[in-house]
DNA sequence: CTCGATTCGGAGAGCGCTCTCCAAGGGAGT
DNA sequence: ACTCCCTTGGAGAGCGCTCTCCGAATCGAG
């Protein structure tokens, strides 16, 4: 069907830069002076170019590239050769336009109450948390050829804007990282019928998929570890009582300790800051001077607790053992280094990405909650 | 080929809302079962819809929206009303296709030697650095309606891939954050003629714009501060000698100390890690026991240095003052908290974004280097 | 009152891709 | 041998937008 002569001819045509350049130049002449011709002389190859070189139609090249349906294996190879020869890469915008997919998902970092920029940034990016999430997302997204777009939303007004943009197709879906319990964003997303996956359980039940770590099981690991270290009088510094993760950690720890024989766990409530850990530890010891172990609901507070312990002259871990939660940078920075519960964040993020992709591919899919098991990282503080 | 009858029929169908819906439904019926019709019934308004509602042509609406040329003010308002009434938002893909702009810039985090994922992630995301950069970029990009896409590149092979994707128009340009001196990426970008701005001076001169902090001036600030605190025997722990920032800090510190009357500054070389700071401090004091001040080229090493000092029983800052560089999370975590030199990262990132946008708008623009002034953050260690 | 200059808005041609039709060819069944 | 089906590949119609033409309308000047 396809004559060798023709195919050769087309190859020759492509091989001669003159012809191409002329075509290209003419096209851009019509665009007026705003466009600098010098930057465009290297016009990118299109499907058409590949098709011509391969001696087939656009449709066939498209089929080969997208790996669909039935294409003669022989042609298949011819096409791929042409693709490689031209250095063709599909134009995202064009593809997007017709498929109605952007090939992008948004990582939405949502802070309900963005005061200044400062607390927002530092609380969130200050530790490996964000990096681990990004890494995990990437590991799942890259093989699928999907881009990650970063969106930071603070004020509520920005929230509505975001949903609008998302609806319009800025992204096919979003992974939400909420800094505040009871964030309205998950609900907004659900209401708008947008594909989304939340990392961390939302405070109120929302019809949206999420991935989470078994905070209660993590706390239980801490309890088991402390008891296995011979600690019999164990206390706890909890996080805020309106944060789901915090609630689960406290409940899980109490339940595990009860199971292990300590029915009452003296506790004080902190707010996840270094300072509140310091204060919490002082309070806790003031009321219960004979404690020999403390579980602290996050590393930052645990670090503060260690500082307090140091000033109080209590030796760690000899006199009193401390276990944190998160395995953040604070755990390594603390002296002694902190035994802590680690969330498999990379895995969680990767799962979030996969879940999101599943929702995107199948909008009717019902929401799911995937819960991961934490692990204990033993260091010098226990 | 296509009968006029058919064409007329479809036009009529388009004119009547009912017909449109029917057409639309038919279109999606043919897409097979993968597409859930319920999610598509809320088809997004197009320019065409707005134009029809406003009683003008697509072209006019487009002109109004893009704020160009001469449109009758009266019509202008009519069009905007129609836009608001329909809730129209321009389709990025379609616009992209014709403008050849994606409205996206890539934040490329490049690590020349990505061993495992671990050092990559932790070194980079472990501190506010990344967050501050992202925040700064966003502040400049959001007003311009430009998206930020995250790209992590490790292996060299990924580097080539990235350049390919970038060329093809994944993004209009990129801001490069290189973790390793002598990264090839800036050069690759320059060679490919892609718009790019590097944060931090590249090790070798590359024809690409960059923003940087005046590392030498920052070191001078540290020197002036130490001297003003009455320190007369000051030493230094430097960073690796192949990192430009490190070289500038050392040179700047030496020059400033010479100017202030201390012609020789005892130094040891570190590698920016906590451990090397610890070791460096011991070495430095072993050779120069009478030092009363030390400038350390980054906070992590300074933190290590403080730990060594603590173990050696030297009181900080009474007996010996320590000044770090970066104002990272380590500075706050250190005991005592670290006096350190802070880079105006947000401003630098914002400037990088503006510079990049300028390059995008004007491809012929010549490259620029913008250097920012650091500030000194005084805390308890000096 | 006519003519050129100028302003304004519409028509329509693409941007590069996907995917539905449809035609052509080849193999198997009757 | 003929029909029918199945496989394969081409033609071409859009996706929603921008922007160049060009025609119409308005205005001022001669």
PDB file of C-alpha atoms in Angstrom, chain B residues 72-345:
ATOM      1  CA  UNK B  72     -16.997  49.429  23.682  1.00  0.00           C
ATOM      2  CA  UNK B  73     -17.229  50.015  27.453  1.00  0.00           C
ATOM      3  CA  UNK B  74     -20.910  49.265  27.333  1.00  0.00           C
ATOM      4  CA  UNK B  75     -20.321  45.882  25.761  1.00  0.00           C
ATOM      5  CA  UNK B  76     -17.501  45.371  28.169  1.00  0.00           C
ATOM      6  CA  UNK B  77     -19.939  45.407  31.036  1.00  0.00           C
ATOM      7  CA  UNK B  78     -22.477  43.229  29.285  1.00  0.00           C
ATOM      8  CA  UNK B  79     -19.791  40.654  28.702  1.00  0.00           C
ATOM      9  CA  UNK B  80     -18.585  40.665  32.283  1.00  0.00           C
ATOM     10  CA  UNK B  81     -22.113  40.215  33.476  1.00  0.00           C
ATOM     11  CA  UNK B  82     -22.457  37.211  31.229  1.00  0.00           C
ATOM     12  CA  UNK B  83     -19.193  35.848  32.531  1.00  0.00           C
ATOM     13  CA  UNK B  84     -20.348  36.148  36.097  1.00  0.00           C
ATOM     14  CA  UNK B  85     -23.770  34.769  35.301  1.00  0.00           C
ATOM     15  CA  UNK B  86     -22.356  31.648  33.732  1.00  0.00           C
ATOM     16  CA  UNK B  87     -19.498  31.275  36.165  1.00  0.00           C
ATOM     17  CA  UNK B  88     -17.182  31.022  33.244  1.00  0.00           C
ATOM     18  CA  UNK B  89     -13.518  30.312  33.779  1.00  0.00           C
ATOM     19  CA  UNK B  90     -11.200  29.995  30.818  1.00  0.00           C
ATOM     20  CA  UNK B  91     -10.072  26.524  29.946  1.00  0.00           C
ATOM     21  CA  UNK B  92      -6.364  26.393  30.523  1.00  0.00           C
ATOM     22  CA  UNK B  93      -5.655  23.659  28.045  1.00  0.00           C
ATOM     23  CA  UNK B  94      -7.386  25.388  25.189  1.00  0.00           C
ATOM     24  CA  UNK B  95      -5.704  28.664  25.921  1.00  0.00           C
ATOM     25  CA  UNK B  96      -2.403  26.940  26.314  1.00  0.00           C
ATOM     26  CA  UNK B  97      -2.747  25.239  23.002  1.00  0.00           C
ATOM     27  CA  UNK B  98      -2.974  28.448  21.107  1.00  0.00           C
ATOM     28  CA  UNK B  99      -0.860  30.780  23.203  1.00  0.00           C
ATOM     29  CA  UNK B 100       1.874  28.217  23.630  1.00  0.00           C
ATOM     30  CA  UNK B 101       2.087  29.105  27.252  1.00  0.00           C
ATOM     31  CA  UNK B 102       1.184  26.737  30.016  1.00  0.00           C
ATOM     32  CA  UNK B 103       0.795  29.257  32.791  1.00  0.00           C
ATOM     33  CA  UNK B 104       2.870  26.915  34.887  1.00  0.00           C
ATOM     34  CA  UNK B 105       6.380  27.149  36.123  1.00  0.00           C
ATOM     35  CA  UNK B 106       8.317  24.244  37.492  1.00  0.00           C
ATOM     36  CA  UNK B 107      10.152  24.237  40.760  1.00  0.00           C
ATOM     37  CA  UNK B 108      12.941  21.841  40.023  1.00  0.00           C
ATOM     38  CA  UNK B 109      14.643  20.344  43.013  1.00  0.00           C
ATOM     39  CA  UNK B 110      17.773  18.813  41.687  1.00  0.00           C
ATOM     40  CA  UNK B 111      20.041  16.443  43.473  1.00  0.00           C
ATOM     41  CA  UNK B 112      23.017  15.371  41.437  1.00  0.00           C
ATOM     42  CA  UNK B 113      23.758  12.338  43.449  1.00  0.00           C
ATOM     43  CA  UNK B 114      20.589  10.817  44.697  1.00  0.00           C
ATOM     44  CA  UNK B 115      21.709   7.792  46.606  1.00  0.00           C
ATOM     45  CA  UNK B 116      18.681   6.480  48.383  1.00  0.00           C
ATOM     46  CA  UNK B 117      15.707   8.665  48.782  1.00  0.00           C
ATOM     47  CA  UNK B 118      16.664   9.327  52.309  1.00  0.00           C
ATOM     48  CA  UNK B 119      19.527  11.797  52.230  1.00  0.00           C
ATOM     49  CA  UNK B 120      17.796  13.601  49.433  1.00  0.00           C
ATOM     50  CA  UNK B 121      14.644  14.186  51.318  1.00  0.00           C
ATOM     51  CA  UNK B 122      16.044  14.819  54.692  1.00  0.00           C
ATOM     52  CA  UNK B 123      18.778  17.174  53.686  1.00  0.00           C
ATOM     53  CA  UNK B 124      16.441  19.253  51.731  1.00  0.00           C
ATOM     54  CA  UNK B 125      13.059  19.247  53.225  1.00  0.00           C
ATOM     55  CA  UNK B 126      14.240  18.993  56.778  1.00  0.00           C
ATOM     56  CA  UNK B 127      14.107  22.609  57.333  1.00  0.00           C
ATOM     57  CA  UNK B 128      12.081  25.659  56.634  1.00  0.00           C
ATOM     58  CA  UNK B 129      14.271  26.334  53.640  1.00  0.00           C
ATOM     59  CA  UNK B 130      11.996  24.646  51.185  1.00  0.00           C
ATOM     60  CA  UNK B 131       8.855  26.052  52.678  1.00  0.00           C
ATOM     61  CA  UNK B 132      10.199  29.554  52.627  1.00  0.00           C
ATOM     62  CA  UNK B 133      11.165  29.211  48.994  1.00  0.00           C
ATOM     63  CA  UNK B 134       7.760  27.859  48.054  1.00  0.00           C
ATOM     64  CA  UNK B 135       6.058  30.625  49.973  1.00  0.00           C
ATOM     65  CA  UNK B 136       8.163  33.255  48.271  1.00  0.00           C
ATOM     66  CA  UNK B 137       7.519  31.825  44.828  1.00  0.00           C
ATOM     67  CA  UNK B 138       3.813  31.620  45.460  1.00  0.00           C
ATOM     68  CA  UNK B 139       3.612  35.203  46.581  1.00  0.00           C
ATOM     69  CA  UNK B 140       4.943  36.320  43.217  1.00  0.00           C
ATOM     70  CA  UNK B 141       3.235  33.709  41.104  1.00  0.00           C
ATOM     71  CA  UNK B 142      -0.260  33.748  42.477  1.00  0.00           C
ATOM     72  CA  UNK B 143      -1.012  37.352  41.488  1.00  0.00           C
ATOM     73  CA  UNK B 144       0.093  36.452  37.986  1.00  0.00           C
ATOM     74  CA  UNK B 145      -2.190  33.426  37.969  1.00  0.00           C
ATOM     75  CA  UNK B 146       0.680  31.059  37.449  1.00  0.00           C
ATOM     76  CA  UNK B 147       0.834  27.557  38.823  1.00  0.00           C
ATOM     77  CA  UNK B 148       3.776  25.946  40.508  1.00  0.00           C
ATOM     78  CA  UNK B 149       4.596  22.405  39.524  1.00  0.00           C
ATOM     79  CA  UNK B 150       7.010  20.405  41.587  1.00  0.00           C
ATOM     80  CA  UNK B 151       9.722  18.389  39.912  1.00  0.00           C
ATOM     81  CA  UNK B 152      12.231  16.293  41.766  1.00  0.00           C
ATOM     82  CA  UNK B 153      15.138  15.100  39.708  1.00  0.00           C
ATOM     83  CA  UNK B 154      17.753  12.770  40.956  1.00  0.00           C
ATOM     84  CA  UNK B 155      19.695  10.626  38.534  1.00  0.00           C
ATOM     85  CA  UNK B 156      21.314  12.202  35.499  1.00  0.00           C
ATOM     86  CA  UNK B 157      19.058  10.225  33.275  1.00  0.00           C
ATOM     87  CA  UNK B 158      16.054  11.937  34.825  1.00  0.00           C
ATOM     88  CA  UNK B 159      17.769  15.207  34.056  1.00  0.00           C
ATOM     89  CA  UNK B 160      17.591  14.638  30.323  1.00  0.00           C
ATOM     90  CA  UNK B 161      14.003  13.537  30.591  1.00  0.00           C
ATOM     91  CA  UNK B 162      13.177  16.680  32.491  1.00  0.00           C
ATOM     92  CA  UNK B 163      14.719  18.909  29.869  1.00  0.00           C
ATOM     93  CA  UNK B 164      12.709  17.064  27.245  1.00  0.00           C
ATOM     94  CA  UNK B 165       9.491  17.530  29.128  1.00  0.00           C
ATOM     95  CA  UNK B 166      10.281  21.154  29.749  1.00  0.00           C
ATOM     96  CA  UNK B 167      11.045  21.747  26.104  1.00  0.00           C
ATOM     97  CA  UNK B 168       7.800  20.187  25.166  1.00  0.00           C
ATOM     98  CA  UNK B 169       6.026  22.652  27.316  1.00  0.00           C
ATOM     99  CA  UNK B 170       5.305  21.075  30.623  1.00  0.00           C
ATOM    100  CA  UNK B 171       6.123  24.479  31.978  1.00  0.00           C
ATOM    101  CA  UNK B 172       7.022  27.882  30.664  1.00  0.00           C
ATOM    102  CA  UNK B 173      10.162  27.988  32.708  1.00  0.00           C
ATOM    103  CA  UNK B 174      11.759  26.689  35.817  1.00  0.00           C
ATOM    104  CA  UNK B 175      13.205  27.767  39.089  1.00  0.00           C
ATOM    105  CA  UNK B 176      16.079  25.503  39.964  1.00  0.00           C
ATOM    106  CA  UNK B 177      17.024  24.586  43.461  1.00  0.00           C
ATOM    107  CA  UNK B 178      20.221  22.645  43.316  1.00  0.00           C
ATOM    108  CA  UNK B 179      21.415  20.609  46.217  1.00  0.00           C
ATOM    109  CA  UNK B 180      24.831  19.938  44.846  1.00  0.00           C
ATOM    110  CA  UNK B 181      27.506  22.275  43.598  1.00  0.00           C
ATOM    111  CA  UNK B 182      28.397  21.836  39.973  1.00  0.00           C
ATOM    112  CA  UNK B 183      25.011  20.459  39.103  1.00  0.00           C
ATOM    113  CA  UNK B 184      24.732  20.076  35.357  1.00  0.00           C
ATOM    114  CA  UNK B 185      21.122  21.107  35.222  1.00  0.00           C
ATOM    115  CA  UNK B 186      21.598  24.874  34.930  1.00  0.00           C
ATOM    116  CA  UNK B 187      23.895  24.271  31.996  1.00  0.00           C
ATOM    117  CA  UNK B 188      21.447  21.870  30.374  1.00  0.00           C
ATOM    118  CA  UNK B 189      18.695  24.418  30.705  1.00  0.00           C
ATOM    119  CA  UNK B 190      20.838  27.150  29.244  1.00  0.00           C
ATOM    120  CA  UNK B 191      21.873  24.905  26.356  1.00  0.00           C
ATOM    121  CA  UNK B 192      18.291  24.023  25.604  1.00  0.00           C
ATOM    122  CA  UNK B 193      17.394  27.684  25.586  1.00  0.00           C
ATOM    123  CA  UNK B 194      14.819  27.172  28.264  1.00  0.00           C
ATOM    124  CA  UNK B 195      13.799  29.944  30.592  1.00  0.00           C
ATOM    125  CA  UNK B 196      15.225  29.283  34.000  1.00  0.00           C
ATOM    126  CA  UNK B 197      16.402  30.970  37.141  1.00  0.00           C
ATOM    127  CA  UNK B 198      18.681  29.350  39.664  1.00  0.00           C
ATOM    128  CA  UNK B 199      18.462  30.033  43.351  1.00  0.00           C
ATOM    129  CA  UNK B 200      22.014  30.204  44.612  1.00  0.00           C
ATOM    130  CA  UNK B 201      25.059  30.926  42.488  1.00  0.00           C
ATOM    131  CA  UNK B 202      26.076  27.992  40.292  1.00  0.00           C
ATOM    132  CA  UNK B 203      29.565  26.711  40.945  1.00  0.00           C
ATOM    133  CA  UNK B 204      30.686  27.355  37.408  1.00  0.00           C
ATOM    134  CA  UNK B 205      29.520  30.381  35.483  1.00  0.00           C
ATOM    135  CA  UNK B 206      26.488  29.448  33.423  1.00  0.00           C
ATOM    136  CA  UNK B 207      24.572  31.796  31.145  1.00  0.00           C
ATOM    137  CA  UNK B 208      21.461  31.677  33.268  1.00  0.00           C
ATOM    138  CA  UNK B 209      19.939  34.140  35.693  1.00  0.00           C
ATOM    139  CA  UNK B 210      20.266  33.530  39.368  1.00  0.00           C
ATOM    140  CA  UNK B 211      19.436  35.056  42.699  1.00  0.00           C
ATOM    141  CA  UNK B 212      21.696  34.679  45.646  1.00  0.00           C
ATOM    142  CA  UNK B 213      22.452  36.054  49.041  1.00  0.00           C
ATOM    143  CA  UNK B 214      25.639  37.998  49.693  1.00  0.00           C
ATOM    144  CA  UNK B 215      27.301  35.218  51.614  1.00  0.00           C
ATOM    145  CA  UNK B 216      30.404  37.305  52.146  1.00  0.00           C
ATOM    146  CA  UNK B 217      28.366  40.141  53.614  1.00  0.00           C
ATOM    147  CA  UNK B 218      26.579  37.679  55.871  1.00  0.00           C
ATOM    148  CA  UNK B 219      29.882  36.371  57.152  1.00  0.00           C
ATOM    149  CA  UNK B 220      30.982  39.965  57.681  1.00  0.00           C
ATOM    150  CA  UNK B 221      27.884  40.561  59.790  1.00  0.00           C
ATOM    151  CA  UNK B 222      28.863  37.608  61.924  1.00  0.00           C
ATOM    152  CA  UNK B 223      32.396  38.949  62.256  1.00  0.00           C
ATOM    153  CA  UNK B 224      31.229  42.409  63.221  1.00  0.00           C
ATOM    154  CA  UNK B 225      28.844  40.939  65.734  1.00  0.00           C
ATOM    155  CA  UNK B 226      31.490  38.775  67.394  1.00  0.00           C
ATOM    156  CA  UNK B 227      33.908  41.644  67.620  1.00  0.00           C
ATOM    157  CA  UNK B 228      31.218  43.922  68.999  1.00  0.00           C
ATOM    158  CA  UNK B 229      30.667  41.324  71.691  1.00  0.00           C
ATOM    159  CA  UNK B 230      34.266  41.775  72.643  1.00  0.00           C
ATOM    160  CA  UNK B 231      35.638  38.621  71.078  1.00  0.00           C
ATOM    161  CA  UNK B 232      39.238  38.940  70.044  1.00  0.00           C
ATOM    162  CA  UNK B 233      40.309  35.383  69.357  1.00  0.00           C
ATOM    163  CA  UNK B 234      37.863  34.108  66.797  1.00  0.00           C
ATOM    164  CA  UNK B 235      37.969  30.870  64.834  1.00  0.00           C
ATOM    165  CA  UNK B 236      35.885  29.415  62.033  1.00  0.00           C
ATOM    166  CA  UNK B 237      34.451  26.123  60.851  1.00  0.00           C
ATOM    167  CA  UNK B 238      33.986  26.333  57.095  1.00  0.00           C
ATOM    168  CA  UNK B 239      31.875  24.314  54.703  1.00  0.00           C
ATOM    169  CA  UNK B 240      33.160  22.239  51.793  1.00  0.00           C
ATOM    170  CA  UNK B 241      35.598  24.122  49.594  1.00  0.00           C
ATOM    171  CA  UNK B 242      33.757  23.238  46.405  1.00  0.00           C
ATOM    172  CA  UNK B 243      30.502  24.906  47.369  1.00  0.00           C
ATOM    173  CA  UNK B 244      30.333  28.515  46.203  1.00  0.00           C
ATOM    174  CA  UNK B 245      28.255  29.658  49.164  1.00  0.00           C
ATOM    175  CA  UNK B 246      30.774  28.093  51.486  1.00  0.00           C
ATOM    176  CA  UNK B 247      33.736  29.706  49.774  1.00  0.00           C
ATOM    177  CA  UNK B 248      32.101  33.125  49.911  1.00  0.00           C
ATOM    178  CA  UNK B 249      31.321  32.782  53.576  1.00  0.00           C
ATOM    179  CA  UNK B 250      34.871  31.867  54.462  1.00  0.00           C
ATOM    180  CA  UNK B 251      36.430  34.582  52.355  1.00  0.00           C
ATOM    181  CA  UNK B 252      33.974  37.172  53.599  1.00  0.00           C
ATOM    182  CA  UNK B 253      34.608  36.242  57.197  1.00  0.00           C
ATOM    183  CA  UNK B 254      38.362  36.361  56.881  1.00  0.00           C
ATOM    184  CA  UNK B 255      38.274  39.690  55.104  1.00  0.00           C
ATOM    185  CA  UNK B 256      35.968  41.216  57.690  1.00  0.00           C
ATOM    186  CA  UNK B 257      38.024  39.947  60.612  1.00  0.00           C
ATOM    187  CA  UNK B 258      41.177  41.321  59.026  1.00  0.00           C
ATOM    188  CA  UNK B 259      39.480  44.667  58.645  1.00  0.00           C
ATOM    189  CA  UNK B 260      38.468  44.489  62.296  1.00  0.00           C
ATOM    190  CA  UNK B 261      41.964  43.794  63.440  1.00  0.00           C
ATOM    191  CA  UNK B 262      42.317  40.020  63.579  1.00  0.00           C
ATOM    192  CA  UNK B 263      44.501  39.169  60.647  1.00  0.00           C
ATOM    193  CA  UNK B 264      44.515  35.404  61.053  1.00  0.00           C
ATOM    194  CA  UNK B 265      41.459  33.239  61.581  1.00  0.00           C
ATOM    195  CA  UNK B 266      42.157  29.651  62.632  1.00  0.00           C
ATOM    196  CA  UNK B 267      39.869  27.385  60.595  1.00  0.00           C
ATOM    197  CA  UNK B 268      38.864  23.808  60.090  1.00  0.00           C
ATOM    198  CA  UNK B 269      36.901  22.451  57.184  1.00  0.00           C
ATOM    199  CA  UNK B 270      33.578  20.734  57.696  1.00  0.00           C
ATOM    200  CA  UNK B 271      31.012  19.265  55.352  1.00  0.00           C
ATOM    201  CA  UNK B 272      27.835  20.920  56.617  1.00  0.00           C
ATOM    202  CA  UNK B 273      26.769  17.963  58.776  1.00  0.00           C
ATOM    203  CA  UNK B 274      26.055  17.956  62.471  1.00  0.00           C
ATOM    204  CA  UNK B 275      28.785  15.416  63.054  1.00  0.00           C
ATOM    205  CA  UNK B 276      31.434  17.370  61.166  1.00  0.00           C
ATOM    206  CA  UNK B 277      30.592  20.412  63.266  1.00  0.00           C
ATOM    207  CA  UNK B 278      31.121  18.436  66.404  1.00  0.00           C
ATOM    208  CA  UNK B 279      34.449  17.100  65.197  1.00  0.00           C
ATOM    209  CA  UNK B 280      35.472  20.451  63.769  1.00  0.00           C
ATOM    210  CA  UNK B 281      34.895  22.214  67.045  1.00  0.00           C
ATOM    211  CA  UNK B 282      37.033  19.709  68.916  1.00  0.00           C
ATOM    212  CA  UNK B 283      39.851  20.061  66.419  1.00  0.00           C
ATOM    213  CA  UNK B 284      39.630  23.805  66.422  1.00  0.00           C
ATOM    214  CA  UNK B 285      39.828  23.997  70.201  1.00  0.00           C
ATOM    215  CA  UNK B 286      42.556  21.412  70.427  1.00  0.00           C
ATOM    216  CA  UNK B 287      44.768  23.605  68.254  1.00  0.00           C
ATOM    217  CA  UNK B 288      43.533  26.931  69.627  1.00  0.00           C
ATOM    218  CA  UNK B 289      42.402  26.451  73.218  1.00  0.00           C
ATOM    219  CA  UNK B 290      42.001  30.115  73.905  1.00  0.00           C
ATOM    220  CA  UNK B 291      39.330  30.944  71.310  1.00  0.00           C
ATOM    221  CA  UNK B 292      36.480  33.074  72.580  1.00  0.00           C
ATOM    222  CA  UNK B 293      34.329  33.032  69.458  1.00  0.00           C
ATOM    223  CA  UNK B 294      33.597  30.765  66.503  1.00  0.00           C
ATOM    224  CA  UNK B 295      31.810  31.417  63.239  1.00  0.00           C
ATOM    225  CA  UNK B 296      30.350  28.233  61.787  1.00  0.00           C
ATOM    226  CA  UNK B 297      29.357  28.191  58.121  1.00  0.00           C
ATOM    227  CA  UNK B 298      25.934  26.612  58.696  1.00  0.00           C
ATOM    228  CA  UNK B 299      23.573  25.983  61.560  1.00  0.00           C
ATOM    229  CA  UNK B 300      23.719  22.229  61.529  1.00  0.00           C
ATOM    230  CA  UNK B 301      27.472  22.255  62.080  1.00  0.00           C
ATOM    231  CA  UNK B 302      27.045  24.998  64.641  1.00  0.00           C
ATOM    232  CA  UNK B 303      24.604  22.812  66.517  1.00  0.00           C
ATOM    233  CA  UNK B 304      27.148  20.021  66.462  1.00  0.00           C
ATOM    234  CA  UNK B 305      29.757  22.484  67.635  1.00  0.00           C
ATOM    235  CA  UNK B 306      27.586  23.501  70.555  1.00  0.00           C
ATOM    236  CA  UNK B 307      27.173  19.875  71.544  1.00  0.00           C
ATOM    237  CA  UNK B 308      30.964  19.465  71.531  1.00  0.00           C
ATOM    238  CA  UNK B 309      31.379  22.629  73.550  1.00  0.00           C
ATOM    239  CA  UNK B 310      28.866  21.351  76.067  1.00  0.00           C
ATOM    240  CA  UNK B 311      30.761  18.113  76.469  1.00  0.00           C
ATOM    241  CA  UNK B 312      34.038  19.985  76.774  1.00  0.00           C
ATOM    242  CA  UNK B 313      32.512  21.993  79.580  1.00  0.00           C
ATOM    243  CA  UNK B 314      32.876  25.343  77.820  1.00  0.00           C
ATOM    244  CA  UNK B 315      30.105  27.729  78.653  1.00  0.00           C
ATOM    245  CA  UNK B 316      28.338  29.394  75.761  1.00  0.00           C
ATOM    246  CA  UNK B 317      28.341  32.318  75.267  1.00  0.00           C
ATOM    247  CA  UNK B 318      30.257  33.317  78.395  1.00  0.00           C
ATOM    248  CA  UNK B 319      33.501  31.597  77.558  1.00  0.00           C
ATOM    249  CA  UNK B 320      32.974  31.196  73.856  1.00  0.00           C
ATOM    250  CA  UNK B 321      30.427  32.648  71.460  1.00  0.00           C
ATOM    251  CA  UNK B 322      29.054  30.778  68.448  1.00  0.00           C
ATOM    252  CA  UNK B 323      27.433  32.209  65.336  1.00  0.00           C
ATOM    253  CA  UNK B 324      25.869  30.052  62.661  1.00  0.00           C
ATOM    254  CA  UNK B 325      24.487  30.641  59.201  1.00  0.00           C
ATOM    255  CA  UNK B 326      21.083  29.957  57.578  1.00  0.00           C
ATOM    256  CA  UNK B 327      18.647  30.458  60.425  1.00  0.00           C
ATOM    257  CA  UNK B 328      17.397  26.932  59.926  1.00  0.00           C
ATOM    258  CA  UNK B 329      15.355  24.895  62.351  1.00  0.00           C
ATOM    259  CA  UNK B 330      18.608  23.686  63.863  1.00  0.00           C
ATOM    260  CA  UNK B 331      19.272  27.211  65.094  1.00  0.00           C
ATOM    261  CA  UNK B 332      16.156  27.116  67.218  1.00  0.00           C
ATOM    262  CA  UNK B 333      16.627  23.550  68.308  1.00  0.00           C
ATOM    263  CA  UNK B 334      20.172  24.177  69.475  1.00  0.00           C
ATOM    264  CA  UNK B 335      20.863  24.841  73.143  1.00  0.00           C
ATOM    265  CA  UNK B 336      21.569  27.657  73.644  1.00  0.00           C
ATOM    266  CA  UNK B 337      19.629  28.931  70.685  1.00  0.00           C
ATOM    267  CA  UNK B 338      21.893  30.010  67.921  1.00  0.00           C
ATOM    268  CA  UNK B 339      22.786  33.458  66.732  1.00  0.00           C
ATOM    269  CA  UNK B 340      22.818  33.076  62.993  1.00  0.00           C
ATOM    270  CA  UNK B 341      22.792  34.807  59.632  1.00  0.00           C
ATOM    271  CA  UNK B 342      19.464  34.749  57.875  1.00  0.00           C
ATOM    272  CA  UNK B 343      18.918  34.850  54.154  1.00  0.00           C
ATOM    273  CA  UNK B 344      15.831  36.699  52.905  1.00  0.00           C
ATOM    274  CA  UNK B 345      14.700  33.532  51.177  1.00  0.00           C
TER     275      UNK B 345
END
